[in-house]
Amino acid sequence: MSTVLEPQTHDAGAPGMQSRGHSSGSRSDILAAAAKCFMKNGYSATSIDDVARQLDATKGMIYHHFRSKTDLFFAVYRRGMEINYAAVEPHVSDNGTALERLARMAFAHSIVLMAEQAFQRTLAEGVAMHLTGATTAAQRETLTELIDIRNQYEGMFRSAIRKTAKEEGLEIANLSLASKSFLAVLNSTVSWYTPRANDPQSEQKKLAIDLVTYALRGLGTDLPSGALKTKENAQ
Amino acid sequence: MSTVLEPQTHDAGAPGMQSRGHSSGSRSDILAAAAKCFMKNGYSATSIDDVARQLDATKGMIYHHFRSKTDLFFAVYRRGMEINYAAVEPHVSDNGTALERLARMAFAHSIVLMAEQAFQRTLAEGVAMHLTGATTAAQRETLTELIDIRNQYEGMFRSAIRKTAKEEGLEIANLSLASKSFLAVLNSTVSWYTPRANDPQSEQKKLAIDLVTYALRGLGTDLPSGALKTKENAQ
DNA sequence: TAGGGAACATACTACCGAGTATGTTGTCAA
DNA sequence: TTGACAACATACTCGGTAGTATGTTCCCTA
């Protein structure tokens, strides 16, 4: 079920490859730097040299790890989705009511959005926009693959919302629109939230709770009081 | 009160200027074409030649009307805000309850968003992003001005929400967050809605009603049944 | 009816940025 | 110890693009 997200090195086919296992150090650094740049200036306004500068490295180094700028973007996108999945998917099968599970998923999603702004803004910039002109055939394929992942992710929430509606007896006229609105509320932080000085975590928790509350009310229900307590213990 | 939005030709200072009054034909065409291009590919991925091609015109024609690409973007942004204001502001002083006014404002906002996708997506791409590196001093000034307009627009909703909360006795912990969530729901269409075949208007109305319903529920209240009826008569 | 300017089109420049080709250095295996 | 390869850095190519400079046409006025 979680087979959707696999690393996928671009050196696939290289014979030697003894770097397998510990390799991802520099690669991850590049992804983080690229995400930061994409966040600040957007995809097409970001040059490879920008990313390199962010790393105190050179263009050559980046092209050693990624075939093209597009591939780099794909990798950042994929990493962003991995982060989201890792945060949310565990709660799909939590025990408790469907509503509680949905609340926890939403909370986790909301938190990870604020914690990983760079990747999330890259996600937001989205497949929809600048990639309408994806050139290569392989790129187009990767593109549709990423869209699939995104849809699956939304599907997790849609499914959770449907179950919640059933269990709680909510009337939801348009499920698709409901889940889009639901996520829109949670996602809204990417366009305005920027972490304040001294309160890194607690501020985010409060915001997340308010957002989840709003999103659930939109569906016609309310945040169950104890639903997020376990989450706080885990920290 | 509506002095915020004025056309502002860039020929300001030119002595002759007999074109005043009927001039805006080609200028508006450029704005529409630019908005369409920005929508499809984003700001920095759009070239002036792209916009020109969209018009069956040339780069020279565009530079005859706009000083720079940045200025063109500003003009598109401003036009988008003008459209929104024109749609929403009238309802600020509608009669009825605060809730009814808010509902109508939200409905109008939602409708205009779907009807004017191109401009709205340009708005969404936003001042925040690609313009972090606005070069000229005059540009920086224009930039903060546009941000002000945006904030004022949001302020209209924030104010309407506050009044509604007072009248309806709603408890809203974080007003700023509530209005951001409220608008996030309404704005969500820009990232996924694309008009279907035969039902141009009615589909949009239904969606808008659902969105407004969700947004209001998030605040803890409900869409009053008769609130949007007058709107339908007006058509 | 000359001419001046608006409203464009055409032609050109200068630069930036993606991608490539080729060096350089360290390491590890034989 | 050597040589092969990974992991970069440096240097270059080349297409695209913002902005400019210079025509060209048409209209309106003096």
Coordinates of C-alpha atoms (C1' of nucleotides) in Angstrom, one line a residue:
Chain A
M1 CA 0.0 0.0 0.0
S2 CA 2.9 2.3 0.6
T3 CA 4.7 1.1 -2.5
V4 CA 3.9 4.4 -4.1
L5 CA 6.9 6.3 -2.9
E6 CA 10.3 5.0 -3.8
P7 CA 13.5 7.0 -3.9
Q8 CA 14.5 6.3 -7.5
T9 CA 18.1 7.3 -8.2
H10 CA 18.8 8.6 -11.6
D11 CA 22.0 6.6 -11.8
A12 CA 19.8 3.6 -12.3
G13 CA 21.7 1.2 -14.5
A14 CA 25.2 2.2 -13.3
P15 CA 27.2 -0.9 -12.6
G16 CA 29.5 0.2 -9.7
M17 CA 27.3 2.1 -7.3
Q18 CA 29.0 1.3 -4.0
S19 CA 27.5 4.5 -2.5
R20 CA 24.2 2.7 -1.9
G21 CA 22.9 3.3 1.6
H22 CA 24.8 6.3 2.9
S23 CA 24.7 8.2 -0.3
S24 CA 21.7 10.5 0.3
G25 CA 23.7 13.1 2.3
S26 CA 24.5 15.5 -0.4
R27 CA 21.4 14.6 -2.4
S28 CA 19.2 15.5 0.5
D29 CA 21.1 18.7 1.0
I30 CA 20.4 19.6 -2.6
L31 CA 16.7 18.9 -2.2
A32 CA 16.6 21.1 0.9
A33 CA 18.4 23.9 -0.8
A34 CA 16.3 23.7 -3.9
A35 CA 13.1 23.6 -1.9
K36 CA 14.2 26.8 -0.1
C37 CA 15.0 28.5 -3.4
F38 CA 11.7 27.4 -5.0
M39 CA 9.9 28.7 -2.0
K40 CA 11.5 32.1 -2.2
N41 CA 11.4 32.7 -5.9
G42 CA 9.3 30.0 -7.5
Y43 CA 10.4 27.3 -9.9
S44 CA 11.3 29.1 -13.1
A45 CA 12.7 32.1 -11.4
T46 CA 15.2 29.9 -9.6
S47 CA 18.4 29.1 -11.4
I48 CA 20.5 26.1 -10.8
D49 CA 23.3 28.5 -9.8
D50 CA 21.0 29.9 -7.2
V51 CA 20.6 26.5 -5.7
A52 CA 24.3 25.9 -5.9
R53 CA 25.1 29.2 -4.2
Q54 CA 22.7 28.2 -1.4
L55 CA 24.9 25.2 -0.8
D56 CA 28.3 26.9 -1.3
A57 CA 28.7 24.5 -4.2
T58 CA 28.7 24.7 -8.0
K59 CA 26.4 23.9 -10.8
G60 CA 28.5 20.8 -11.7
M61 CA 27.7 19.3 -8.3
I62 CA 24.0 19.5 -8.8
Y63 CA 24.1 18.2 -12.4
H64 CA 26.1 15.3 -11.0
H65 CA 23.1 14.3 -8.9
F66 CA 20.2 15.4 -11.2
R67 CA 19.8 15.2 -14.9
S68 CA 17.9 18.4 -15.3
K69 CA 16.2 21.2 -13.5
T70 CA 12.9 19.5 -14.1
D71 CA 14.1 16.3 -12.5
L72 CA 15.3 18.3 -9.5
F73 CA 11.9 19.8 -9.2
F74 CA 10.3 16.4 -9.4
A75 CA 12.6 15.1 -6.7
V76 CA 11.7 18.0 -4.4
Y77 CA 8.0 17.4 -5.1
R78 CA 8.4 13.7 -4.4
R79 CA 10.3 14.4 -1.2
G80 CA 7.5 16.7 -0.1
M81 CA 4.9 14.1 -0.7
E82 CA 7.0 11.5 1.2
I83 CA 7.1 13.9 4.2
N84 CA 3.4 14.3 4.1
Y85 CA 2.7 10.6 3.8
A86 CA 5.0 9.8 6.6
A87 CA 3.2 12.2 8.8
V88 CA -0.4 11.4 7.9
E89 CA -0.6 7.8 6.8
P90 CA 0.0 6.3 10.2
H91 CA -3.2 7.8 11.5
V92 CA -5.4 6.3 8.9
S93 CA -5.5 3.1 10.9
D94 CA -5.5 4.7 14.4
N95 CA -8.1 3.3 16.7
G96 CA -11.1 5.4 17.9
T97 CA -13.9 6.8 15.8
A98 CA -13.6 7.9 12.2
L99 CA -13.9 11.4 13.3
E100 CA -11.0 11.1 15.6
R101 CA -8.9 9.5 12.9
L102 CA -9.8 12.3 10.5
A103 CA -8.9 14.9 13.2
R104 CA -5.5 13.4 13.8
M105 CA -4.8 13.1 10.1
A106 CA -5.7 16.8 9.6
F107 CA -3.7 17.8 12.6
A108 CA -0.6 16.0 11.4
H109 CA -1.0 17.4 8.0
S110 CA -1.4 20.9 9.3
I111 CA 1.7 20.6 11.5
V112 CA 3.9 19.1 8.9
L113 CA 2.9 21.9 6.6
M114 CA 4.2 24.6 8.9
A115 CA 7.3 22.6 9.8
E116 CA 8.3 21.9 6.3
Q117 CA 7.3 25.1 4.5
A118 CA 9.9 25.0 1.8
F119 CA 8.8 21.6 0.4
Q120 CA 5.2 22.4 0.9
R121 CA 5.3 25.6 -1.1
T122 CA 6.9 23.7 -3.8
L123 CA 4.1 21.3 -3.7
A124 CA 1.7 24.1 -3.8
E125 CA 3.3 25.7 -6.8
G126 CA 2.3 22.4 -8.1
V127 CA 2.3 20.2 -11.0
A128 CA -0.5 22.1 -12.5
M129 CA 1.4 25.2 -13.4
H130 CA 4.9 25.4 -14.8
L131 CA 5.0 21.8 -16.0
T132 CA 2.3 22.1 -18.6
G133 CA 5.2 22.1 -21.0
A134 CA 7.1 19.1 -19.7
T135 CA 9.3 18.2 -22.6
T136 CA 10.5 14.7 -22.5
A137 CA 8.3 11.6 -22.7
A138 CA 9.9 10.3 -19.5
Q139 CA 9.2 13.6 -17.8
R140 CA 5.6 13.5 -18.8
E141 CA 5.4 10.0 -17.3
T142 CA 6.9 11.1 -14.1
L143 CA 4.5 14.0 -14.1
T144 CA 1.4 12.0 -14.3
E145 CA 2.9 9.7 -11.7
L146 CA 3.3 12.6 -9.3
I147 CA -0.2 13.7 -10.0
D148 CA -1.4 10.3 -9.1
I149 CA 0.4 10.4 -5.8
R150 CA -1.2 13.7 -5.1
N151 CA -4.6 12.4 -5.9
Q152 CA -4.0 9.4 -3.7
Y153 CA -3.1 11.6 -0.9
E154 CA -6.2 13.6 -1.3
G155 CA -8.1 10.4 -1.6
M156 CA -6.9 9.4 1.9
F157 CA -8.7 12.5 3.2
R158 CA -11.7 12.0 1.0
S159 CA -12.1 8.5 2.2
A160 CA -11.7 9.5 5.9
I161 CA -14.3 12.3 5.4
R162 CA -16.7 9.9 3.8
K163 CA -16.4 7.4 6.7
T164 CA -16.7 10.2 9.2
A165 CA -19.9 11.5 7.5
K166 CA -21.3 8.0 7.6
E167 CA -20.5 7.4 11.3
E168 CA -21.6 10.9 12.4
G169 CA -24.6 11.1 10.2
L170 CA -23.4 14.2 8.3
E171 CA -25.0 15.2 5.1
I172 CA -22.4 16.1 2.6
A173 CA -23.8 17.0 -0.8
N174 CA -20.6 17.2 -2.7
L175 CA -17.9 15.0 -1.2
S176 CA -15.2 16.1 -3.7
L177 CA -15.8 19.7 -3.0
A178 CA -16.0 19.1 0.7
S179 CA -12.6 17.4 0.8
K180 CA -11.1 20.1 -1.4
S181 CA -12.4 22.8 1.0
F182 CA -11.2 20.8 3.9
L183 CA -7.7 20.7 2.6
A184 CA -7.8 24.2 1.4
V185 CA -8.2 25.4 5.0
L186 CA -5.4 23.3 6.3
N187 CA -3.2 24.3 3.4
S188 CA -3.8 28.0 3.7
T189 CA -0.9 28.4 6.1
V190 CA 1.7 28.0 3.3
S191 CA 0.7 31.3 1.9
W192 CA 0.8 33.4 5.0
Y193 CA 2.4 31.5 8.0
T194 CA 5.9 32.4 8.9
P195 CA 7.3 31.1 12.2
R196 CA 7.5 33.7 15.0
A197 CA 10.4 34.2 17.3
N198 CA 10.4 32.2 20.5
D199 CA 7.5 29.8 20.1
P200 CA 8.4 27.3 17.4
Q201 CA 6.2 24.3 18.2
S202 CA 3.5 25.5 20.5
E203 CA 2.4 28.2 18.2
Q204 CA 2.1 25.8 15.4
K205 CA 0.1 23.4 17.6
K206 CA -2.4 26.1 18.5
L207 CA -2.8 27.2 14.9
A208 CA -3.2 23.6 13.8
I209 CA -5.9 23.0 16.3
D210 CA -7.8 26.1 15.2
L211 CA -7.5 25.1 11.6
V212 CA -8.7 21.6 12.2
T213 CA -11.6 23.0 14.2
Y214 CA -12.6 25.2 11.4
A215 CA -12.2 22.5 8.8
L216 CA -14.3 20.0 10.7
R217 CA -17.0 22.6 11.4
G218 CA -17.2 23.2 7.7
L219 CA -18.1 19.6 7.4
G220 CA -20.8 20.1 10.0
T221 CA -19.2 18.4 13.0
D222 CA -16.9 19.4 15.8
L223 CA -13.4 18.5 17.0
P224 CA -13.8 15.8 19.7
S225 CA -12.1 17.1 22.8
G226 CA -9.7 14.2 23.4
A227 CA -8.9 13.4 19.9
L228 CA -5.4 15.0 19.7
K229 CA -4.3 14.2 23.2
T230 CA -2.3 11.1 22.3
K231 CA -0.4 13.1 19.8
E232 CA 0.9 15.3 22.5
N233 CA 2.0 12.4 24.5
A234 CA 4.0 11.1 21.6
Q235 CA 6.1 14.2 21.9
Chain B
M1 CA -13.6 55.2 0.4
S2 CA -13.2 53.7 -3.1
T3 CA -10.3 56.0 -3.9
V4 CA -8.0 53.1 -3.6
L5 CA -8.2 52.0 -7.1
E6 CA -7.3 54.4 -9.9
P7 CA -6.2 53.5 -13.4
Q8 CA -2.9 55.2 -13.4
T9 CA -1.5 55.5 -16.9
H10 CA 2.2 55.3 -17.3
D11 CA 2.1 58.2 -19.7
A12 CA 1.6 60.4 -16.7
G13 CA 3.3 63.7 -17.5
A14 CA 2.8 63.5 -21.3
P15 CA 1.5 66.8 -22.5
G16 CA -0.7 65.9 -25.5
M17 CA -2.7 62.8 -24.5
Q18 CA -5.8 63.3 -26.5
S19 CA -6.5 59.6 -26.2
R20 CA -7.9 60.1 -22.8
G21 CA -11.3 58.4 -22.4
H22 CA -11.6 55.8 -25.2
S23 CA -8.0 54.7 -25.0
S24 CA -8.3 51.6 -22.8
G25 CA -9.3 49.3 -25.7
S26 CA -5.9 47.9 -26.6
R27 CA -4.7 48.3 -23.1
S28 CA -7.4 46.1 -21.7
D29 CA -6.7 43.5 -24.4
I30 CA -3.1 43.4 -23.3
L31 CA -4.2 42.9 -19.7
A32 CA -6.5 40.1 -20.6
A33 CA -3.9 38.4 -22.8
A34 CA -1.2 38.8 -20.1
A35 CA -3.5 37.4 -17.5
K36 CA -4.2 34.4 -19.6
C37 CA -0.5 33.7 -20.1
F38 CA 0.3 34.3 -16.5
M39 CA -2.4 31.8 -15.6
K40 CA -1.0 29.2 -17.9
N41 CA 2.7 29.4 -17.2
G42 CA 3.2 31.7 -14.3
Y43 CA 4.8 35.1 -14.3
S44 CA 8.4 34.5 -14.9
A45 CA 7.8 31.7 -17.4
T46 CA 5.8 34.0 -19.5
S47 CA 7.7 36.1 -22.0
I48 CA 6.5 39.4 -23.4
D49 CA 6.5 37.7 -26.8
D50 CA 4.1 35.1 -25.5
V51 CA 1.7 37.8 -24.5
A52 CA 2.2 39.5 -27.9
R53 CA 1.6 36.2 -29.7
Q54 CA -1.6 35.7 -27.8
L55 CA -2.7 39.0 -29.2
D56 CA -1.4 38.6 -32.8
A57 CA 0.7 41.6 -32.0
T58 CA 4.3 42.3 -31.4
K59 CA 6.6 43.1 -28.5
G60 CA 6.8 46.7 -29.6
M61 CA 3.0 47.2 -29.1
I62 CA 3.2 46.0 -25.5
Y63 CA 6.2 48.1 -24.7
H64 CA 4.3 51.0 -26.1
H65 CA 1.7 50.6 -23.4
F66 CA 3.8 49.3 -20.5
R67 CA 7.2 50.3 -19.3
S68 CA 8.3 46.8 -18.3
K69 CA 7.2 43.3 -17.7
T70 CA 6.9 44.1 -14.0
D71 CA 4.6 47.0 -14.7
L72 CA 2.5 44.8 -16.8
F73 CA 2.2 42.3 -14.0
F74 CA 1.2 45.1 -11.6
A75 CA -1.4 46.3 -14.0
V76 CA -2.9 42.8 -14.3
Y77 CA -2.9 42.5 -10.5
R78 CA -4.5 45.8 -10.1
R79 CA -7.2 45.0 -12.6
G80 CA -7.9 41.7 -10.8
M81 CA -8.4 43.6 -7.6
E82 CA -10.6 46.1 -9.3
I83 CA -12.8 43.3 -10.6
N84 CA -13.0 41.8 -7.1
Y85 CA -13.9 45.1 -5.5
A86 CA -16.5 45.9 -8.0
A87 CA -18.2 42.5 -7.3
V88 CA -17.9 42.5 -3.6
E89 CA -17.9 46.0 -2.2
P90 CA -21.6 46.8 -3.1
H91 CA -22.8 44.2 -0.7
V92 CA -20.9 45.6 2.2
S93 CA -23.8 48.0 2.7
D94 CA -26.6 45.8 1.7
N95 CA -29.6 45.7 4.0
G96 CA -30.4 42.7 6.1
T97 CA -28.4 41.0 8.8
A98 CA -24.6 41.1 9.0
L99 CA -24.7 37.4 8.2
E100 CA -26.7 38.0 5.1
R101 CA -24.3 40.6 4.0
L102 CA -21.3 38.4 4.6
A103 CA -23.0 35.6 2.7
R104 CA -23.6 37.8 -0.3
M105 CA -20.1 39.1 -0.2
A106 CA -18.7 35.6 -0.1
F107 CA -21.0 34.5 -2.9
A108 CA -20.0 37.4 -5.1
H109 CA -16.4 36.8 -4.4
S110 CA -16.7 33.1 -5.2
I111 CA -18.6 33.7 -8.4
V112 CA -16.2 36.3 -9.7
L113 CA -13.3 34.0 -8.9
M114 CA -14.6 31.4 -11.3
A115 CA -15.7 33.8 -13.9
E116 CA -12.4 35.6 -14.1
Q117 CA -9.9 32.8 -13.6
A118 CA -7.0 34.3 -15.4
F119 CA -6.9 37.4 -13.3
Q120 CA -7.5 35.5 -10.1
R121 CA -4.7 33.1 -10.6
T122 CA -2.4 36.0 -11.3
L123 CA -3.6 37.4 -8.0
A124 CA -2.9 34.1 -6.3
E125 CA 0.6 33.9 -7.7
G126 CA 0.8 36.9 -5.7
V127 CA 2.9 39.7 -4.7
A128 CA 4.6 37.5 -2.1
M129 CA 6.5 35.4 -4.6
H130 CA 8.3 36.5 -7.7
L131 CA 8.4 40.1 -6.7
T132 CA 10.7 39.7 -3.8
G133 CA 13.3 41.1 -6.1
A134 CA 11.4 44.2 -7.4
T135 CA 14.2 46.3 -8.6
T136 CA 13.2 49.9 -9.0
A137 CA 12.3 52.2 -6.1
A138 CA 9.1 53.1 -7.9
Q139 CA 8.3 49.4 -8.3
R140 CA 8.8 48.7 -4.6
E141 CA 6.4 51.5 -3.9
T142 CA 3.8 50.2 -6.2
L143 CA 4.4 46.8 -4.7
T144 CA 3.6 47.9 -1.1
E145 CA 0.6 49.7 -2.5
L146 CA -0.8 46.6 -4.1
I147 CA -0.2 44.7 -0.9
D148 CA -2.2 47.4 0.9
I149 CA -5.0 47.0 -1.5
R150 CA -5.0 43.3 -0.9
N151 CA -5.0 43.7 2.9
Q152 CA -7.8 46.2 2.6
Y153 CA -9.8 43.7 0.6
E154 CA -9.2 41.0 3.2
G155 CA -10.1 43.6 5.8
M156 CA -13.6 44.0 4.3
F157 CA -14.2 40.3 5.0
R158 CA -12.6 40.4 8.4
S159 CA -14.8 43.2 9.4
A160 CA -17.9 41.6 8.0
I161 CA -17.0 38.4 9.9
R162 CA -16.5 40.3 13.1
K163 CA -19.9 42.0 12.8
T164 CA -21.5 38.7 12.0
A165 CA -19.9 37.0 15.0
K166 CA -21.2 39.8 17.2
E167 CA -24.7 39.7 15.8
E168 CA -25.0 35.9 15.8
G169 CA -23.1 35.4 19.1
L170 CA -20.4 33.3 17.6
E171 CA -17.2 32.6 19.5
I172 CA -14.2 33.2 17.3
A173 CA -11.0 32.7 19.0
N174 CA -8.7 34.0 16.3
L175 CA -10.4 36.4 14.0
S176 CA -7.4 36.8 11.6
L177 CA -7.1 33.0 11.2
A178 CA -10.8 32.7 10.8
S179 CA -11.0 35.2 7.9
K180 CA -8.0 33.6 6.3
S181 CA -9.6 30.2 6.5
F182 CA -12.8 31.7 5.3
L183 CA -11.2 33.1 2.2
A184 CA -9.1 30.0 1.7
V185 CA -12.2 28.0 1.1
L186 CA -13.6 30.5 -1.3
N187 CA -10.3 30.9 -3.1
S188 CA -9.7 27.2 -3.5
T189 CA -11.5 27.0 -6.8
V190 CA -8.7 28.8 -8.6
S191 CA -6.4 25.8 -8.2
W192 CA -8.9 23.1 -9.4
Y193 CA -12.0 24.6 -11.0
T194 CA -12.2 24.6 -14.8
P195 CA -15.6 25.4 -16.4
R196 CA -17.5 22.4 -17.8
A197 CA -19.1 22.2 -21.1
N198 CA -22.7 23.2 -21.2
D199 CA -23.4 24.8 -17.9
P200 CA -21.4 28.0 -17.6
Q201 CA -23.3 29.9 -15.0
S202 CA -25.5 27.5 -13.1
E203 CA -22.7 25.2 -12.2
Q204 CA -20.7 28.1 -10.8
K205 CA -23.7 29.2 -8.7
K206 CA -24.1 25.8 -7.2
L207 CA -20.4 25.5 -6.4
A208 CA -20.4 28.9 -4.9
I209 CA -23.3 28.1 -2.7
D210 CA -21.6 25.0 -1.5
L211 CA -18.4 26.9 -0.8
V212 CA -20.2 29.7 1.0
T213 CA -22.0 27.1 3.1
Y214 CA -18.8 25.4 4.0
A215 CA -17.1 28.6 4.8
L216 CA -19.9 29.9 7.0
R217 CA -20.2 26.6 8.8
G218 CA -16.5 26.8 9.6
L219 CA -17.3 30.0 11.5
G220 CA -20.0 28.2 13.4
T221 CA -23.1 29.5 11.6
D222 CA -25.2 28.6 8.7
L223 CA -26.2 30.0 5.3
P224 CA -29.5 31.8 5.8
S225 CA -32.0 30.4 3.3
G226 CA -33.1 33.6 1.7
A227 CA -29.8 35.4 1.7
L228 CA -28.8 34.9 -1.9
K229 CA -32.2 35.1 -3.5
T230 CA -31.9 38.8 -4.5
K231 CA -28.8 38.0 -6.3
E232 CA -30.5 35.5 -8.5
N233 CA -33.2 38.1 -9.3
A234 CA -30.6 40.5 -10.5
Q235 CA -29.8 38.2 -13.3
Chain C
dT1 C1' -0.6 70.1 -47.4
dA2 C1' 3.1 69.9 -44.5
dG3 C1' 4.4 67.9 -40.5
dG4 C1' 4.1 66.2 -36.0
dG5 C1' 2.9 62.7 -33.1
dA6 C1' 0.4 58.4 -31.7
dA7 C1' 0.4 53.6 -32.5
dC8 C1' 2.4 50.3 -33.6
dA9 C1' 6.1 46.8 -36.3
dT10 C1' 11.0 45.4 -37.2
dA11 C1' 15.7 44.8 -36.1
dC12 C1' 19.1 44.7 -32.9
dT13 C1' 21.8 44.3 -28.3
dA14 C1' 23.2 42.4 -24.1
dC15 C1' 22.7 39.2 -20.7
dC16 C1' 21.2 35.4 -18.2
dG17 C1' 20.7 30.7 -17.5
dA18 C1' 20.3 25.5 -18.8
dG19 C1' 23.0 22.1 -20.3
dT20 C1' 27.7 20.1 -21.6
dA21 C1' 32.5 19.2 -21.9
dT22 C1' 36.4 18.9 -19.7
dG23 C1' 39.5 19.4 -15.9
dT24 C1' 41.0 18.1 -10.9
dT25 C1' 41.2 15.6 -6.6
dG26 C1' 40.6 11.9 -3.4
dT27 C1' 39.8 7.1 -2.6
dC28 C1' 39.8 2.3 -3.0
dA29 C1' 40.6 -2.1 -5.1
dA30 C1' 43.8 -5.1 -7.4
Chain D
dT1 C1' 51.6 2.2 -7.1
dT2 C1' 48.7 2.5 -10.4
dG3 C1' 44.7 3.2 -12.5
dA4 C1' 39.9 3.5 -12.5
dC5 C1' 36.1 5.8 -10.9
dA6 C1' 33.2 8.7 -7.9
dA7 C1' 32.5 13.4 -6.8
dC8 C1' 32.9 17.3 -7.6
dA9 C1' 34.8 22.2 -9.9
dT10 C1' 35.8 25.1 -14.1
dA11 C1' 35.1 26.8 -18.5
dC12 C1' 32.3 27.0 -22.4
dT13 C1' 28.2 26.9 -25.8
dC14 C1' 23.9 28.5 -27.2
dG15 C1' 19.1 29.5 -27.2
dG16 C1' 15.9 32.5 -25.2
dT17 C1' 14.4 36.9 -23.4
dA18 C1' 14.0 41.8 -21.5
dG19 C1' 14.7 46.0 -23.1
dT20 C1' 16.0 49.5 -26.9
dA21 C1' 16.5 51.8 -31.1
dT22 C1' 14.8 52.7 -35.2
dG23 C1' 11.6 52.3 -39.0
dT24 C1' 6.6 52.8 -40.9
dT25 C1' 1.8 54.1 -41.2
dC26 C1' -2.0 56.8 -40.4
dC27 C1' -4.5 60.5 -38.6
dC28 C1' -5.2 65.0 -36.9
dT29 C1' -4.2 69.6 -36.7
dA30 C1' -2.3 74.1 -37.9

